[in-house]
Amino acid sequence: MRIKRVTNNLGQKIASLAVGMLGVGVVLAIWGGVWLVYLYRNPPESEAMLFVAAGIFLSGLDLGLIGFSAGFIGRAARESSSDEVRPSDRIAVATPNHDNEPVR
């Protein structure tokens, strides 16, 4: 039998996704850039390989940018979910007793 967590940790899920996307994006951008430099120094016969290398490089930059911005979104979601009502934030309100009965 497996016990599921009932709490909603959306901020933590987004933050872990952001770290993964940022990591994959950085690796793709670095190796795509290395491949582009190699292809510019040793030009291929067709330009198709340059398009593939440029696509990998730009996809890596894009994933890195999305991961970086998702980290800010995850942090904001985590902070907003921790802003629960604290006992010091509660206000006591007295309501009039119109029945003239003692309050129990």
Short mmCIF file of N, CA and C in Angstrom, two decimals:
data_model
loop_
_atom_site.label_atom_id
_atom_site.label_comp_id
_atom_site.label_asym_id
_atom_site.label_seq_id
_atom_site.Cartn_x
_atom_site.Cartn_y
_atom_site.Cartn_z
N MET A 1 0.84 -1.16 0.00
CA MET A 1 0.00 0.00 0.00
C MET A 1 0.90 1.24 0.00
N ARG A 2 0.56 2.19 -0.83
CA ARG A 2 1.33 3.41 -0.96
C ARG A 2 0.53 4.59 -0.42
N ILE A 3 1.20 5.42 0.33
CA ILE A 3 0.55 6.58 0.91
C ILE A 3 0.90 7.79 0.05
N LYS A 4 -0.12 8.49 -0.40
CA LYS A 4 0.10 9.68 -1.23
C LYS A 4 0.13 10.92 -0.36
N ARG A 5 0.94 11.87 -0.78
CA ARG A 5 0.96 13.15 -0.08
C ARG A 5 -0.27 13.95 -0.48
N VAL A 6 -0.89 14.55 0.50
CA VAL A 6 -2.10 15.31 0.25
C VAL A 6 -1.78 16.77 -0.05
N THR A 7 -0.64 17.25 0.42
CA THR A 7 -0.31 18.66 0.23
C THR A 7 0.01 18.95 -1.23
N ASN A 8 -0.22 20.16 -1.62
CA ASN A 8 0.04 20.60 -2.99
C ASN A 8 1.32 21.43 -3.00
N ASN A 9 2.42 20.82 -3.41
CA ASN A 9 3.70 21.52 -3.46
C ASN A 9 4.00 21.93 -4.89
N LEU A 10 3.18 22.78 -5.44
CA LEU A 10 3.35 23.22 -6.82
C LEU A 10 4.66 23.97 -7.00
N GLY A 11 5.01 24.79 -6.05
CA GLY A 11 6.26 25.54 -6.15
C GLY A 11 7.47 24.63 -6.20
N GLN A 12 7.46 23.56 -5.41
CA GLN A 12 8.58 22.62 -5.41
C GLN A 12 8.65 21.85 -6.72
N LYS A 13 7.50 21.50 -7.30
CA LYS A 13 7.48 20.79 -8.58
C LYS A 13 8.01 21.68 -9.70
N ILE A 14 7.60 22.94 -9.71
CA ILE A 14 8.06 23.86 -10.75
C ILE A 14 9.55 24.12 -10.58
N ALA A 15 10.02 24.22 -9.35
CA ALA A 15 11.44 24.47 -9.11
C ALA A 15 12.29 23.30 -9.58
N SER A 16 11.85 22.07 -9.32
CA SER A 16 12.64 20.92 -9.78
C SER A 16 12.60 20.81 -11.30
N LEU A 17 11.47 21.14 -11.92
CA LEU A 17 11.40 21.17 -13.38
C LEU A 17 12.31 22.25 -13.94
N ALA A 18 12.38 23.38 -13.27
CA ALA A 18 13.23 24.48 -13.73
C ALA A 18 14.69 24.09 -13.68
N VAL A 19 15.10 23.40 -12.63
CA VAL A 19 16.50 22.98 -12.53
C VAL A 19 16.83 21.98 -13.63
N GLY A 20 15.92 21.07 -13.91
CA GLY A 20 16.15 20.10 -14.98
C GLY A 20 16.24 20.76 -16.34
N MET A 21 15.32 21.67 -16.62
CA MET A 21 15.33 22.36 -17.91
C MET A 21 16.57 23.24 -18.05
N LEU A 22 16.96 23.88 -16.98
CA LEU A 22 18.15 24.72 -17.01
C LEU A 22 19.39 23.89 -17.26
N GLY A 23 19.48 22.73 -16.61
CA GLY A 23 20.63 21.84 -16.82
C GLY A 23 20.71 21.32 -18.24
N VAL A 24 19.60 20.83 -18.76
CA VAL A 24 19.58 20.32 -20.14
C VAL A 24 19.87 21.44 -21.12
N GLY A 25 19.31 22.60 -20.88
CA GLY A 25 19.53 23.73 -21.78
C GLY A 25 20.97 24.18 -21.81
N VAL A 26 21.62 24.21 -20.65
CA VAL A 26 23.03 24.62 -20.61
C VAL A 26 23.90 23.61 -21.33
N VAL A 27 23.65 22.33 -21.11
CA VAL A 27 24.45 21.29 -21.78
C VAL A 27 24.26 21.37 -23.29
N LEU A 28 23.01 21.51 -23.75
CA LEU A 28 22.77 21.63 -25.19
C LEU A 28 23.42 22.88 -25.78
N ALA A 29 23.35 23.99 -25.06
CA ALA A 29 23.94 25.23 -25.57
C ALA A 29 25.46 25.10 -25.66
N ILE A 30 26.09 24.50 -24.67
CA ILE A 30 27.54 24.36 -24.69
C ILE A 30 27.98 23.45 -25.83
N TRP A 31 27.39 22.27 -25.93
CA TRP A 31 27.84 21.34 -26.97
C TRP A 31 27.39 21.78 -28.35
N GLY A 32 26.26 22.44 -28.46
CA GLY A 32 25.86 23.02 -29.74
C GLY A 32 26.81 24.11 -30.18
N GLY A 33 27.26 24.93 -29.23
CA GLY A 33 28.24 25.96 -29.54
C GLY A 33 29.58 25.39 -29.96
N VAL A 34 30.02 24.35 -29.25
CA VAL A 34 31.28 23.68 -29.62
C VAL A 34 31.18 23.11 -31.03
N TRP A 35 30.05 22.49 -31.33
CA TRP A 35 29.86 21.90 -32.66
C TRP A 35 29.82 22.97 -33.74
N LEU A 36 29.16 24.11 -33.44
CA LEU A 36 29.13 25.21 -34.40
C LEU A 36 30.53 25.76 -34.68
N VAL A 37 31.34 25.93 -33.66
CA VAL A 37 32.70 26.42 -33.85
C VAL A 37 33.48 25.42 -34.70
N TYR A 38 33.33 24.15 -34.42
CA TYR A 38 34.02 23.13 -35.22
C TYR A 38 33.56 23.17 -36.68
N LEU A 39 32.26 23.31 -36.90
CA LEU A 39 31.76 23.32 -38.28
C LEU A 39 32.17 24.58 -39.03
N TYR A 40 32.31 25.70 -38.33
CA TYR A 40 32.77 26.92 -39.00
C TYR A 40 34.25 26.83 -39.37
N ARG A 41 35.03 26.15 -38.55
CA ARG A 41 36.45 26.00 -38.86
C ARG A 41 36.69 24.91 -39.90
N ASN A 42 35.83 23.92 -39.94
CA ASN A 42 35.91 22.83 -40.92
C ASN A 42 34.57 22.77 -41.65
N PRO A 43 34.37 23.60 -42.66
CA PRO A 43 33.05 23.69 -43.30
C PRO A 43 32.61 22.36 -43.93
N PRO A 44 31.36 21.97 -43.65
CA PRO A 44 30.84 20.75 -44.26
C PRO A 44 30.47 20.98 -45.72
N GLU A 45 30.20 19.88 -46.43
CA GLU A 45 29.82 19.99 -47.84
C GLU A 45 28.44 20.62 -48.00
N SER A 46 27.54 20.29 -47.12
CA SER A 46 26.20 20.87 -47.19
C SER A 46 25.95 21.72 -45.94
N GLU A 47 25.01 22.62 -46.05
CA GLU A 47 24.70 23.51 -44.92
C GLU A 47 23.74 22.88 -43.92
N ALA A 48 23.29 21.68 -44.20
CA ALA A 48 22.31 21.03 -43.32
C ALA A 48 22.87 20.82 -41.91
N MET A 49 24.15 20.45 -41.83
CA MET A 49 24.74 20.23 -40.51
C MET A 49 24.86 21.54 -39.73
N LEU A 50 25.09 22.65 -40.42
CA LEU A 50 25.13 23.94 -39.74
C LEU A 50 23.76 24.30 -39.17
N PHE A 51 22.71 24.00 -39.92
CA PHE A 51 21.36 24.27 -39.42
C PHE A 51 21.03 23.41 -38.20
N VAL A 52 21.45 22.15 -38.24
CA VAL A 52 21.20 21.26 -37.09
C VAL A 52 21.97 21.75 -35.87
N ALA A 53 23.24 22.11 -36.06
CA ALA A 53 24.06 22.58 -34.94
C ALA A 53 23.51 23.90 -34.39
N ALA A 54 23.11 24.79 -35.29
CA ALA A 54 22.53 26.06 -34.82
C ALA A 54 21.20 25.82 -34.11
N GLY A 55 20.41 24.87 -34.60
CA GLY A 55 19.14 24.55 -33.93
C GLY A 55 19.35 23.98 -32.54
N ILE A 56 20.36 23.12 -32.38
CA ILE A 56 20.66 22.56 -31.06
C ILE A 56 21.14 23.67 -30.12
N PHE A 57 22.00 24.54 -30.63
CA PHE A 57 22.50 25.65 -29.81
C PHE A 57 21.38 26.57 -29.37
N LEU A 58 20.52 26.97 -30.30
CA LEU A 58 19.42 27.87 -29.96
C LEU A 58 18.37 27.19 -29.08
N SER A 59 18.14 25.89 -29.29
CA SER A 59 17.22 25.16 -28.41
C SER A 59 17.76 25.09 -27.00
N GLY A 60 19.06 24.92 -26.86
CA GLY A 60 19.68 24.92 -25.53
C GLY A 60 19.53 26.26 -24.84
N LEU A 61 19.76 27.34 -25.61
CA LEU A 61 19.57 28.67 -25.02
C LEU A 61 18.12 28.89 -24.60
N ASP A 62 17.20 28.41 -25.43
CA ASP A 62 15.78 28.56 -25.14
C ASP A 62 15.39 27.78 -23.89
N LEU A 63 15.83 26.52 -23.79
CA LEU A 63 15.51 25.72 -22.60
C LEU A 63 16.14 26.34 -21.35
N GLY A 64 17.35 26.86 -21.48
CA GLY A 64 17.98 27.52 -20.34
C GLY A 64 17.20 28.74 -19.89
N LEU A 65 16.73 29.52 -20.85
CA LEU A 65 15.94 30.71 -20.52
C LEU A 65 14.61 30.33 -19.88
N ILE A 66 13.95 29.30 -20.42
CA ILE A 66 12.68 28.85 -19.84
C ILE A 66 12.91 28.30 -18.43
N GLY A 67 13.97 27.52 -18.24
CA GLY A 67 14.28 26.99 -16.92
C GLY A 67 14.61 28.08 -15.92
N PHE A 68 15.33 29.10 -16.39
CA PHE A 68 15.68 30.22 -15.51
C PHE A 68 14.43 30.98 -15.08
N SER A 69 13.54 31.24 -16.03
CA SER A 69 12.32 31.98 -15.67
C SER A 69 11.34 31.11 -14.89
N ALA A 70 11.33 29.80 -15.13
CA ALA A 70 10.46 28.92 -14.35
C ALA A 70 10.92 28.85 -12.90
N GLY A 71 12.21 29.04 -12.68
CA GLY A 71 12.71 29.09 -11.30
C GLY A 71 12.11 30.24 -10.53
N PHE A 72 11.99 31.40 -11.18
CA PHE A 72 11.36 32.54 -10.52
C PHE A 72 9.87 32.28 -10.28
N ILE A 73 9.22 31.63 -11.23
CA ILE A 73 7.80 31.29 -11.07
C ILE A 73 7.62 30.30 -9.93
N GLY A 74 8.51 29.31 -9.85
CA GLY A 74 8.44 28.32 -8.76
C GLY A 74 8.67 28.95 -7.40
N ARG A 75 9.60 29.89 -7.34
CA ARG A 75 9.86 30.57 -6.08
C ARG A 75 8.64 31.38 -5.65
N ALA A 76 8.02 32.06 -6.60
CA ALA A 76 6.83 32.85 -6.29
C ALA A 76 5.68 31.96 -5.84
N ALA A 77 5.53 30.80 -6.49
CA ALA A 77 4.46 29.88 -6.10
C ALA A 77 4.72 29.30 -4.72
N ARG A 78 5.98 29.01 -4.42
CA ARG A 78 6.31 28.45 -3.10
C ARG A 78 6.08 29.49 -2.02
N GLU A 79 6.42 30.75 -2.29
CA GLU A 79 6.21 31.80 -1.30
C GLU A 79 4.73 32.09 -1.10
N SER A 80 3.94 32.01 -2.17
CA SER A 80 2.51 32.30 -2.02
C SER A 80 1.80 31.16 -1.30
N SER A 81 2.28 29.92 -1.45
CA SER A 81 1.63 28.81 -0.75
C SER A 81 2.01 28.80 0.72
N SER A 82 3.12 29.44 1.08
CA SER A 82 3.49 29.48 2.49
C SER A 82 2.85 30.65 3.22
N ASP A 83 2.13 31.51 2.51
CA ASP A 83 1.45 32.65 3.13
C ASP A 83 0.07 32.23 3.64
N GLU A 84 0.07 31.27 4.52
CA GLU A 84 -1.20 30.83 5.10
C GLU A 84 -1.59 31.79 6.22
N VAL A 85 -2.80 31.70 6.64
CA VAL A 85 -3.28 32.58 7.70
C VAL A 85 -2.67 32.13 9.01
N ARG A 86 -1.93 33.02 9.64
CA ARG A 86 -1.32 32.73 10.92
C ARG A 86 -2.28 33.16 12.04
N PRO A 87 -2.18 32.56 13.21
CA PRO A 87 -3.07 32.97 14.30
C PRO A 87 -2.96 34.44 14.64
N SER A 88 -1.79 35.04 14.44
CA SER A 88 -1.65 36.46 14.76
C SER A 88 -2.37 37.34 13.74
N ASP A 89 -2.71 36.78 12.57
CA ASP A 89 -3.40 37.55 11.54
C ASP A 89 -4.92 37.52 11.70
N ARG A 90 -5.41 36.68 12.57
CA ARG A 90 -6.85 36.57 12.74
C ARG A 90 -7.39 37.71 13.59
N ILE A 91 -8.60 38.12 13.30
CA ILE A 91 -9.23 39.22 14.01
C ILE A 91 -10.46 38.70 14.72
N ALA A 92 -10.59 39.03 15.99
CA ALA A 92 -11.77 38.64 16.75
C ALA A 92 -12.86 39.67 16.51
N VAL A 93 -14.05 39.18 16.19
CA VAL A 93 -15.18 40.05 15.91
C VAL A 93 -16.29 39.72 16.89
N ALA A 94 -16.79 40.74 17.56
CA ALA A 94 -17.90 40.54 18.50
C ALA A 94 -19.20 40.81 17.77
N THR A 95 -20.14 39.89 17.90
CA THR A 95 -21.46 40.07 17.29
C THR A 95 -22.47 40.34 18.39
N PRO A 96 -23.41 41.22 18.15
CA PRO A 96 -24.41 41.53 19.19
C PRO A 96 -25.35 40.34 19.41
N ASN A 97 -25.75 40.20 20.67
CA ASN A 97 -26.67 39.14 21.03
C ASN A 97 -28.06 39.78 21.17
N HIS A 98 -28.91 39.59 20.16
CA HIS A 98 -30.24 40.22 20.15
C HIS A 98 -31.29 39.43 20.93
N ASP A 99 -30.96 38.23 21.32
CA ASP A 99 -31.94 37.40 22.01
C ASP A 99 -31.90 37.61 23.53
N ASN A 100 -30.98 38.39 24.02
CA ASN A 100 -30.78 38.64 25.45
C ASN A 100 -30.60 37.35 26.23
N GLU A 101 -30.03 36.38 25.59
CA GLU A 101 -29.72 35.12 26.27
C GLU A 101 -28.24 35.16 26.62
N PRO A 102 -27.92 34.53 27.71
CA PRO A 102 -26.50 34.50 28.08
C PRO A 102 -25.73 33.66 27.06
N VAL A 103 -24.54 34.10 26.81
CA VAL A 103 -23.68 33.39 25.86
C VAL A 103 -23.02 32.24 26.58
N ARG A 104 -23.06 31.08 25.99
CA ARG A 104 -22.49 29.90 26.63
C ARG A 104 -21.14 29.60 26.12
#
